[in-house]
Coordinates of C-alpha atoms in Angstrom, one line a residue:
X1 CA 0.0 0.0 0.0
X2 CA 1.9 3.1 -1.2
X3 CA -0.2 6.0 -0.2
X4 CA -1.9 7.4 2.8
X5 CA -5.7 7.5 2.5
X6 CA -8.3 9.7 4.1
X7 CA -10.5 8.3 6.9
X8 CA -13.5 8.1 4.6
X9 CA -12.3 7.3 1.1
X10 CA -11.2 3.6 1.3
X11 CA -13.4 0.7 0.4
X12 CA -14.7 -1.4 3.3
X13 CA -13.2 -4.8 3.8
X14 CA -16.0 -6.3 5.9
X15 CA -19.7 -6.4 5.7
X16 CA -22.0 -5.1 8.3
X17 CA -23.1 -8.6 9.3
X18 CA -19.8 -10.4 9.7
X19 CA -16.3 -10.0 11.0
X20 CA -13.4 -8.9 8.9
X21 CA -11.6 -12.0 7.7
X22 CA -8.2 -10.2 8.1
X23 CA -8.8 -9.5 11.8
X24 CA -7.5 -12.4 14.0
X25 CA -9.1 -13.8 17.1
X26 CA -6.4 -12.3 19.3
X27 CA -4.8 -14.8 21.6
X28 CA -4.7 -17.7 19.2
X29 CA -5.9 -21.2 19.5
X30 CA -4.5 -21.6 23.0
X31 CA -6.9 -19.0 24.4
X32 CA -10.3 -20.0 25.7
X33 CA -12.5 -16.9 25.5
X34 CA -15.0 -18.0 28.2
X35 CA -12.5 -18.3 31.1
X36 CA -10.7 -15.2 29.9
X37 CA -13.9 -13.1 29.8
X38 CA -14.7 -14.3 33.3
X39 CA -11.3 -13.2 34.4
X40 CA -11.7 -9.8 32.8
X41 CA -15.1 -9.3 34.5
X42 CA -13.6 -10.3 37.9
X43 CA -10.7 -7.9 37.3
X44 CA -13.1 -5.1 36.3
X45 CA -15.1 -5.9 39.4
X46 CA -12.1 -5.3 41.6
X47 CA -11.7 -1.8 40.2
X48 CA -15.5 -1.1 40.1
X49 CA -16.3 -2.3 43.7
X50 CA -13.3 -0.4 45.0
X51 CA -14.8 2.9 43.8
X52 CA -18.1 2.4 45.7
X53 CA -17.6 0.1 48.6
X54 CA -15.4 2.3 50.8
X55 CA -17.7 5.4 50.9
X56 CA -20.2 3.9 53.4
X57 CA -17.5 2.7 55.7
X58 CA -15.7 6.1 56.1
X59 CA -17.2 6.8 59.6
X60 CA -16.0 3.5 60.9
X61 CA -12.5 4.0 59.4
X62 CA -12.2 7.5 60.8
X63 CA -13.5 6.3 64.2
X64 CA -10.8 3.6 64.3
X65 CA -7.8 5.3 62.7
X66 CA -8.6 9.0 63.1
X67 CA -7.4 11.5 60.5
X68 CA -10.7 13.0 59.6
X69 CA -9.0 16.1 58.1
X70 CA -7.3 14.0 55.4
X71 CA -9.7 11.1 54.8
X72 CA -10.7 12.5 51.4
X73 CA -7.3 11.3 50.2
X74 CA -8.6 7.7 50.5
X75 CA -10.4 8.5 47.3
X76 CA -8.1 11.2 45.8
X77 CA -4.9 9.2 46.2
X78 CA -6.4 6.2 44.5
X79 CA -7.9 8.3 41.7
X80 CA -4.6 10.1 41.2
X81 CA -2.6 6.8 40.9
X82 CA -5.1 5.3 38.5
X83 CA -5.2 8.3 36.2
X84 CA -1.5 9.1 35.9
X85 CA -0.6 5.4 35.2
X86 CA -3.1 4.7 32.5
X87 CA -1.0 6.0 29.6
X88 CA 2.1 4.2 31.0
X89 CA 0.3 0.9 31.2
X90 CA -1.2 1.4 27.8
X91 CA 2.2 1.8 26.2
X92 CA 3.7 -1.1 28.2
X93 CA 0.9 -3.4 27.0
X94 CA 1.7 -2.5 23.4
X95 CA 5.4 -3.1 24.0
X96 CA 5.5 -6.2 26.1
X97 CA 2.0 -7.7 25.7
X98 CA -1.3 -7.5 27.6
X99 CA -0.8 -10.5 29.8
X100 CA 2.3 -9.4 31.9
X101 CA 0.8 -6.0 32.4
X102 CA -2.6 -7.3 33.5
X103 CA -1.0 -9.9 35.9
X104 CA 1.2 -7.2 37.3
X105 CA -1.8 -4.9 37.8
X106 CA -3.8 -7.6 39.6
X107 CA -0.8 -8.5 41.9
X108 CA -0.2 -4.8 42.8
X109 CA -3.9 -4.3 43.5
X110 CA -4.0 -7.4 45.8
X111 CA -0.8 -6.4 47.6
X112 CA -2.3 -2.9 48.1
X113 CA -5.6 -4.4 49.4
X114 CA -3.8 -6.7 51.9
X115 CA -1.7 -3.7 53.1
X116 CA -4.8 -1.6 53.5
X117 CA -6.4 -4.2 55.7
X118 CA -3.4 -4.0 57.9
X119 CA -3.1 -0.2 58.0
X120 CA -2.4 1.2 61.5
X121 CA -3.2 4.9 60.9
X122 CA -4.8 7.1 58.2
X123 CA -1.4 8.0 56.6
X124 CA -0.5 4.3 56.1
X125 CA -4.0 3.6 54.7
X126 CA -3.7 6.5 52.2
X127 CA -0.3 5.3 51.1
X128 CA -1.6 1.7 50.6
X129 CA -4.6 3.1 48.6
X130 CA -2.1 4.6 46.2
X131 CA -0.5 1.2 45.8
X132 CA -4.0 -0.1 45.0
X133 CA -4.4 2.7 42.5
X134 CA -1.1 1.7 40.8
X135 CA -2.7 -1.7 40.2
X136 CA -6.1 -0.2 39.3
X137 CA -4.6 1.7 36.4
X138 CA -3.4 -1.5 34.8
X139 CA -6.7 -3.2 35.4
X140 CA -8.9 -0.5 33.8
X141 CA -6.9 0.0 30.6
X142 CA -5.7 -3.5 30.0
X143 CA -9.0 -5.2 30.6
X144 CA -10.7 -3.0 28.0
X145 CA -7.8 -3.6 25.5
X146 CA -7.9 -7.4 25.9
X147 CA -11.7 -7.3 25.4
X148 CA -11.1 -5.6 22.1
X149 CA -8.3 -8.0 21.1
X150 CA -10.5 -11.1 21.8
X151 CA -13.5 -10.0 19.7
X152 CA -13.8 -8.6 16.2
X153 CA -15.6 -5.3 15.7
X154 CA -19.2 -6.7 15.3
X155 CA -19.0 -8.7 18.5
X156 CA -17.3 -6.0 20.7
X157 CA -20.6 -4.4 21.9
X158 CA -21.5 -7.7 23.7
X159 CA -18.3 -7.9 25.7
X160 CA -18.2 -4.2 26.4
X161 CA -21.8 -4.4 27.6
X162 CA -20.8 -7.2 30.0
X163 CA -18.0 -5.1 31.4
X164 CA -20.5 -2.2 31.7
X165 CA -22.9 -4.4 33.6
X166 CA -20.0 -5.1 36.1
X167 CA -19.9 -1.3 36.8
X168 CA -23.7 -1.2 37.1
X169 CA -23.8 -4.0 39.5
X170 CA -21.0 -2.6 41.6
X171 CA -22.7 0.8 41.8
X172 CA -25.7 -0.8 43.4
X173 CA -24.0 -3.6 45.5
X174 CA -20.9 -1.8 46.5
X175 CA -22.4 0.7 49.1
X176 CA -24.6 -2.0 50.5
X177 CA -21.8 -4.5 50.9
X178 CA -19.5 -1.8 52.4
X179 CA -22.1 -0.8 54.9
X180 CA -22.8 -4.4 55.9
X181 CA -19.1 -5.3 56.4
X182 CA -18.5 -2.1 58.4
X183 CA -21.6 -2.6 60.6
X184 CA -21.5 -6.4 61.2
X185 CA -17.8 -7.4 60.7
X186 CA -14.9 -4.9 60.4
X187 CA -14.1 -2.3 57.9
X188 CA -10.8 -4.2 57.1
X189 CA -12.9 -6.9 55.4
X190 CA -13.7 -4.3 52.7
X191 CA -10.2 -4.8 51.4
X192 CA -9.8 -8.5 52.3
X193 CA -12.7 -9.5 50.1
X194 CA -10.6 -8.4 47.1
X195 CA -8.2 -11.3 47.7
X196 CA -10.2 -14.3 46.7
X197 CA -11.8 -12.4 43.7
X198 CA -8.3 -11.3 42.5
X199 CA -6.8 -14.7 43.1
X200 CA -9.4 -16.4 40.8
X201 CA -8.9 -13.7 38.1
X202 CA -5.1 -14.1 38.4
X203 CA -5.3 -17.9 38.0
X204 CA -7.7 -17.7 35.0
X205 CA -5.5 -15.2 33.1
X206 CA -2.3 -17.2 33.8
X207 CA -3.9 -20.5 32.9
X208 CA -6.1 -19.7 29.9
X209 CA -4.9 -16.5 28.2
X210 CA -2.1 -16.9 25.7
X211 CA -0.9 -14.2 23.3
X212 CA 0.3 -15.1 19.9
X213 CA 2.3 -11.9 19.4
X214 CA 3.7 -8.7 20.9
X215 CA 3.5 -5.1 20.2
X216 CA 6.5 -2.8 19.7
X217 CA 8.8 -2.5 16.7
X218 CA 9.4 -5.6 14.7
X219 CA 13.0 -6.9 14.8
X220 CA 14.2 -4.6 17.6
X221 CA 14.6 -4.8 21.3
X222 CA 11.6 -3.2 23.1
X223 CA 12.5 0.2 24.6
X224 CA 10.5 1.9 27.3
X225 CA 10.5 5.7 27.6
X226 CA 11.0 5.8 31.4
X227 CA 11.9 9.5 31.5
X228 CA 8.6 10.2 29.7
X229 CA 6.7 7.9 32.1
X230 CA 8.2 9.7 35.1
X231 CA 7.4 13.2 33.6
X232 CA 3.8 12.2 32.9
X233 CA 3.4 10.8 36.4
X234 CA 4.8 14.0 38.0
X235 CA 2.8 16.3 35.7
X236 CA -0.5 14.4 36.3
X237 CA 0.1 14.2 40.0
X238 CA 0.6 17.9 40.4
X239 CA -2.4 18.8 38.2
X240 CA -4.8 16.4 39.9
X241 CA -3.7 17.4 43.3
X242 CA -4.3 21.0 42.5
X243 CA -7.8 20.2 41.1
X244 CA -8.8 17.8 43.9
X245 CA -7.6 19.9 46.8
X246 CA -8.2 23.4 45.4
X247 CA -11.2 25.1 47.0
X248 CA -11.2 22.3 49.7
X249 CA -7.9 22.1 51.5
X250 CA -6.9 25.6 50.5
X251 CA -8.4 28.5 48.5
X252 CA -8.1 28.5 44.7
X253 CA -5.9 31.6 44.6
X254 CA -3.7 30.6 47.5
X255 CA 0.0 29.9 47.2
X256 CA -0.4 26.0 47.2
X257 CA -2.9 26.1 44.3
X258 CA -0.8 28.5 42.3
X259 CA 2.4 26.6 42.9
X260 CA 0.8 23.3 41.9
X261 CA -0.7 24.7 38.7
X262 CA 2.6 26.4 37.8
X263 CA 4.5 23.2 38.5
X264 CA 2.1 21.2 36.4
X265 CA 2.5 23.6 33.5
X266 CA 6.3 23.4 33.7
X267 CA 6.2 19.6 33.9
X268 CA 3.8 19.6 30.9
X269 CA 6.3 21.5 28.8
X270 CA 9.1 19.2 29.9
X271 CA 7.0 16.2 29.1
X272 CA 6.3 17.4 25.6
X273 CA 10.0 17.9 25.0
X274 CA 10.9 14.4 26.3
X275 CA 8.1 12.7 24.3
X276 CA 9.1 14.5 21.0
X277 CA 12.7 13.1 21.3
X278 CA 11.8 9.6 22.6
X279 CA 12.1 6.7 20.2
X280 CA 9.1 5.0 21.8
X281 CA 7.1 7.8 23.6
X282 CA 4.6 6.9 26.2
X283 CA 2.0 9.3 24.6
X284 CA 2.9 9.2 20.9
X285 CA 2.1 12.2 18.7
X286 CA -0.3 10.2 16.6
X287 CA -2.7 10.0 19.5
X288 CA -3.6 13.6 18.8
X289 CA -2.7 13.8 15.1
X290 CA -5.4 11.3 14.0
X291 CA -8.8 12.9 13.9
X292 CA -10.6 9.7 15.1
X293 CA -8.7 9.4 18.3
X294 CA -8.3 13.1 19.1
X295 CA -12.0 13.8 18.6
X296 CA -12.9 10.8 20.9
X297 CA -10.4 11.9 23.5
X298 CA -12.0 15.4 23.7
X299 CA -15.5 13.9 23.7
X300 CA -14.9 11.5 26.5
X301 CA -13.0 14.2 28.4
X302 CA -16.3 16.2 28.2
X303 CA -18.1 13.0 29.3
X304 CA -16.0 12.9 32.5
X305 CA -16.8 16.5 33.1
X306 CA -20.6 16.1 32.8
X307 CA -20.7 12.9 34.9
X308 CA -19.8 14.9 38.0
X309 CA -23.3 16.4 38.1
X310 CA -25.3 13.1 38.6
X311 CA -22.6 11.2 40.6
X312 CA -21.6 13.9 43.0
X313 CA -24.5 16.3 43.3
X314 CA -27.6 14.3 42.7
X315 CA -27.4 12.3 46.0
X316 CA -27.1 15.7 47.8
X317 CA -30.2 16.9 45.9
X318 CA -32.1 13.8 46.8
X319 CA -31.4 14.0 50.5
X320 CA -31.4 17.8 51.0
X321 CA -34.2 18.8 48.7
X322 CA -36.4 15.7 48.4
X323 CA -35.8 14.6 52.0
X324 CA -34.8 11.0 51.1
X325 CA -32.6 8.7 53.1
X326 CA -29.1 7.6 51.9
X327 CA -30.5 4.3 50.5
X328 CA -33.3 5.9 48.6
X329 CA -31.0 8.7 47.3
X330 CA -28.6 6.0 46.1
X331 CA -31.4 4.4 44.2
X332 CA -32.3 7.6 42.4
X333 CA -28.7 7.6 41.0
X334 CA -28.4 3.9 40.5
X335 CA -31.2 3.7 37.9
X336 CA -28.8 5.4 35.5
X337 CA -26.4 2.5 35.8
X338 CA -29.2 0.1 35.0
X339 CA -30.2 1.7 31.7
X340 CA -26.6 2.4 30.6
X341 CA -25.4 -1.2 29.9
X342 CA -28.7 -2.1 28.3
X343 CA -28.4 0.8 25.9
X344 CA -24.7 0.0 25.3
X345 CA -25.6 -3.6 24.4
X346 CA -28.2 -2.4 21.9
X347 CA -26.0 0.4 20.5
X348 CA -24.6 -1.8 17.7
X349 CA -28.0 -1.9 16.1
X350 CA -28.0 1.9 16.0
X351 CA -24.4 2.5 14.8
X352 CA -24.6 -0.3 12.2
X353 CA -27.4 1.7 10.6
X354 CA -26.4 5.3 11.3
X355 CA -22.6 5.0 11.7
X356 CA -20.5 5.4 14.9
X357 CA -20.2 9.2 14.8
X358 CA -24.0 9.7 14.2
X359 CA -24.9 7.2 16.9
X360 CA -22.6 9.0 19.4
X361 CA -24.0 12.4 18.3
X362 CA -27.5 11.1 18.9
X363 CA -26.6 9.8 22.3
X364 CA -24.8 13.0 23.6
X365 CA -27.5 15.2 22.0
X366 CA -30.2 13.3 24.0
X367 CA -28.0 13.5 27.1
X368 CA -27.8 17.2 26.8
X369 CA -31.5 17.6 26.6
X370 CA -32.0 15.4 29.7
X371 CA -29.5 17.5 31.6
X372 CA -31.3 20.7 30.5
X373 CA -34.6 19.2 31.7
X374 CA -33.3 18.8 35.2
X375 CA -33.7 22.5 36.2
X376 CA -37.3 22.3 35.0
X377 CA -38.3 19.8 37.7
X378 CA -40.9 21.1 40.1
X379 CA -39.9 22.1 43.6
X380 CA -39.8 20.0 45.8
X381 CA -41.1 17.3 43.4
X382 CA -41.2 13.6 43.9
X383 CA -38.3 11.1 43.8
X384 CA -39.5 9.4 40.6
X385 CA -39.0 12.6 38.6
X386 CA -35.2 12.8 38.9
X387 CA -35.0 9.0 38.8
X388 CA -36.8 9.0 35.4
X389 CA -34.4 11.6 34.1
X390 CA -31.4 9.5 35.2
X391 CA -32.9 6.5 33.5
X392 CA -33.0 8.4 30.3
X393 CA -29.5 9.8 30.8
X394 CA -28.1 6.4 31.2
X395 CA -29.8 5.2 28.0
X396 CA -28.4 8.2 26.1
X397 CA -24.8 7.8 27.4
X398 CA -24.9 4.1 26.5
X399 CA -25.4 5.2 22.9
X400 CA -22.6 7.7 23.2
X401 CA -19.6 6.2 25.0
X402 CA -19.5 2.6 23.9
X403 CA -19.6 3.2 20.1
X404 CA -16.7 5.7 20.5
X405 CA -14.6 3.2 22.4
X406 CA -15.2 0.5 19.9
X407 CA -14.6 2.9 17.0
X408 CA -11.2 3.9 18.4
X409 CA -10.1 0.3 19.2
X410 CA -11.1 -0.8 15.7
X411 CA -9.2 2.0 14.0
X412 CA -5.8 0.8 15.2
X413 CA -3.8 -2.4 15.1
X414 CA -2.8 -4.7 17.9
X415 CA 0.5 -2.8 18.5
X416 CA -1.3 0.5 19.1
X417 CA -4.5 -0.6 20.7
X418 CA -3.3 -0.4 24.3
X419 CA -2.0 3.1 23.9
X420 CA -5.2 4.3 22.1
X421 CA -7.5 2.7 24.7
X422 CA -5.5 4.2 27.6
X423 CA -5.6 7.6 26.0
X424 CA -9.4 7.8 25.9
X425 CA -9.7 6.4 29.5
X426 CA -7.1 8.9 30.6
X427 CA -8.9 11.9 29.1
X428 CA -12.2 10.7 30.7
X429 CA -10.5 10.5 34.1
X430 CA -8.9 14.0 33.7
X431 CA -12.2 15.4 32.7
X432 CA -13.8 14.0 35.8
X433 CA -11.2 15.7 38.0
X434 CA -11.6 19.0 36.1
X435 CA -15.4 18.6 36.5
X436 CA -15.2 18.1 40.2
X437 CA -13.2 21.2 40.6
X438 CA -15.2 23.3 38.2
X439 CA -18.6 22.3 39.3
X440 CA -17.6 22.5 43.0
X441 CA -16.7 26.2 42.3
X442 CA -20.0 26.7 40.6
X443 CA -21.9 25.1 43.4
X444 CA -20.1 27.1 46.1
X445 CA -20.6 30.4 44.3
X446 CA -24.3 29.8 43.7
X447 CA -24.9 28.7 47.3
X448 CA -23.0 31.6 48.8
X449 CA -25.0 34.1 46.6
X450 CA -28.2 32.5 47.8
X451 CA -27.2 32.5 51.5
X452 CA -25.9 36.1 51.2
X453 CA -29.4 37.1 49.9
X454 CA -31.2 35.4 52.7
X455 CA -33.7 37.3 54.8
X456 CA -32.1 38.9 57.9
X457 CA -34.3 36.9 60.3
X458 CA -32.8 33.6 59.2
X459 CA -29.3 34.6 58.0
X460 CA -27.4 34.3 61.3
X461 CA -28.3 30.6 61.7
X462 CA -27.4 29.5 58.1
X463 CA -24.4 27.3 57.5
X464 CA -21.8 28.4 55.0
X465 CA -21.2 25.6 52.4
X466 CA -23.0 22.8 50.6
X467 CA -21.8 20.1 53.0
X468 CA -22.7 22.1 56.0
X469 CA -26.2 22.9 54.5
X470 CA -26.7 19.2 53.8
X471 CA -25.8 18.2 57.3
X472 CA -28.1 20.9 58.7
X473 CA -31.0 19.7 56.7
X474 CA -30.6 16.2 58.1
X475 CA -31.4 17.6 61.5
X476 CA -34.0 20.2 60.8
X477 CA -35.0 20.5 64.4
X478 CA -32.5 23.2 64.9
X479 CA -33.9 25.3 62.1
X480 CA -37.2 27.2 61.6
X481 CA -39.6 26.0 58.9
X482 CA -38.8 29.2 57.0
X483 CA -35.0 28.6 57.2
X484 CA -35.4 24.9 56.2
X485 CA -37.4 25.8 53.1
X486 CA -34.9 28.6 52.2
X487 CA -32.0 26.2 52.4
X488 CA -33.7 23.5 50.4
X489 CA -34.5 26.0 47.6
X490 CA -30.9 27.2 47.7
X491 CA -29.6 23.6 47.3
X492 CA -32.1 23.1 44.5
X493 CA -30.8 26.2 42.7
X494 CA -27.2 25.1 43.2
X495 CA -27.7 21.7 41.7
X496 CA -29.7 23.2 38.8
X497 CA -26.7 25.4 37.9
X498 CA -24.4 22.4 38.1
X499 CA -26.7 20.5 35.7
X500 CA -26.7 23.5 33.3
X501 CA -22.9 23.3 33.4
X502 CA -23.1 19.6 32.6
X503 CA -25.4 20.3 29.6
X504 CA -22.7 22.7 28.4
X505 CA -20.1 19.9 28.7
X506 CA -22.4 17.7 26.6
X507 CA -22.5 20.5 24.0
X508 CA -18.7 20.5 24.0
X509 CA -18.6 16.8 23.4
X510 CA -21.2 17.2 20.5
X511 CA -19.0 19.9 18.9
X512 CA -15.9 17.8 19.2
X513 CA -17.6 15.0 17.3
X514 CA -19.3 17.1 14.7
X515 CA -16.2 19.3 13.9
X516 CA -13.4 16.8 14.3
X517 CA -14.6 13.2 14.0
X518 CA -14.6 11.6 10.5
X519 CA -18.0 10.8 9.1
X520 CA -17.0 7.1 8.9
X521 CA -14.5 5.7 11.3
X522 CA -11.6 3.7 9.8
X523 CA -11.3 0.0 10.4
X524 CA -7.8 -1.4 10.7
X525 CA -6.8 -4.6 8.9
X526 CA -4.9 -6.7 11.4
X527 CA -2.7 -9.7 10.5
X528 CA -4.4 -12.7 8.9
X529 CA -5.6 -15.5 11.2
X530 CA -2.8 -17.6 12.6
X531 CA -0.2 -14.8 12.3
X532 CA 1.2 -12.5 14.9
X533 CA -0.5 -9.1 15.1
X534 CA 1.6 -6.6 13.2
X535 CA 2.0 -2.9 13.6
X536 CA 0.4 -0.9 10.8
X537 CA 2.8 1.4 8.9
X538 CA 2.0 5.1 9.4
X539 CA 1.5 7.5 6.6
X540 CA 2.9 11.0 6.3
X541 CA 0.1 12.5 8.4
X542 CA 0.9 10.1 11.3
X543 CA -2.2 7.9 10.9
X544 CA -1.9 4.2 10.6
X545 CA -3.1 2.8 7.3
X546 CA -6.4 1.1 7.6
X547 CA -8.1 -1.8 5.8
X548 CA -11.3 0.1 5.2
X549 CA -14.0 2.1 6.9
X550 CA -17.1 1.2 8.8
X551 CA -20.1 0.5 6.4
X552 CA -22.0 3.5 5.0
X553 CA -25.1 4.4 7.0
X554 CA -28.2 3.0 5.4

């Protein structure tokens, strides 16, 4: 193939109803897909449960270990470690193969879990949570990559829907399981339950998953850009610390925030210089030069941004405005995780007819309308009203996220798939961190304005921030009926503004797809069955040559 082609001008090499004959079933004949898929789901369950199971046990953990002032780092430290290691593990999986990276990630996660169970104070627990996060970064990216390796493009929605169902189940079961273990056993069992699950996943991968090839440059010794990996780790660590702690541990315009942001900017410049000179950069330039991947990176970054509204602020709305208990408030949110995997599983019927980009545009457009509808809910309203909106939001986002992930994974060969997958997951995680900081500032500004404008007869007794207001509304006996109603309306207005910001994030994702994404996503032609996956040669514009495009919309 002697010339570089545009994303949309090549003939397709596969039909809409069958797999591409040039794409191998990754792993070769020694791999049994059933046990490997079970292992992937168990590995994903480790990461998914960890994100939800700890929250309900925080009072018991703080009561035992102390350290209330820094307990938020139980979550922030884990998130930071996962986010900054995603690009590194993606590149390592392309260089040395998926299996060693996934096995290393599971082992790190289990070591961190065992250490967390033996923590003697809050500082040690936070440090061991970071170790867990180092394993979690390998789990999240590599599980998604192996799933794409195992299945050709037409079958990928099924496996991705299974992985999505793991997150949905964990969102519902995690808080309940964490509460039960903390109440009737000991909070340390929250970490110990990871050990048998991880051990089974470890055995299944080691026993049943065999790779037929490796990534990296053919005929050369694999090289790892360790200076680039360190630079990315430091840059991401400084930036995420500034975003997570700004406005919480210290004011946004204080010296710590300014120093962290300045340090992250300097590190970003150093990282670019290192990566441009590296023979095998951790984040290659083609990640941003190819329209398909860069558009999806931006779109999923916006998805991380908008997801802050339902996951962080909806439970507060349900409890403070609707007067629901924690369990009922969790149910209002969890309905979104029920419709999301169902919609994702059915998305292939939509994008096979409309195309991947149009399917994603349809999904994010519908999500934007749902988010705009939230401020129109009546006050105080009934619980079924926001629950219905969340059900619709999950269905819309299922049509948006999964086709884009499949489209990116199908546009690259085996030797680039880990890096491409990690890049979109990394952008989504960074978007979530930016969203938490941005919408936290929006919420505090709105609430402060409302409290500053409160009538003089109730103003002296009003708390000063959203958390304090939420706690005050849990014990309304100390407030007059007038003050209680005023606070509930203030919280409702605050969450309304956050949802409007989330709708703006949906609009950004829509623009990224419409303006940058190709009309038809390219489909890469992997090595023929029985051969080792080979890296596709890149053209002058930095894009890998493809074997065709997705079928035209009909």
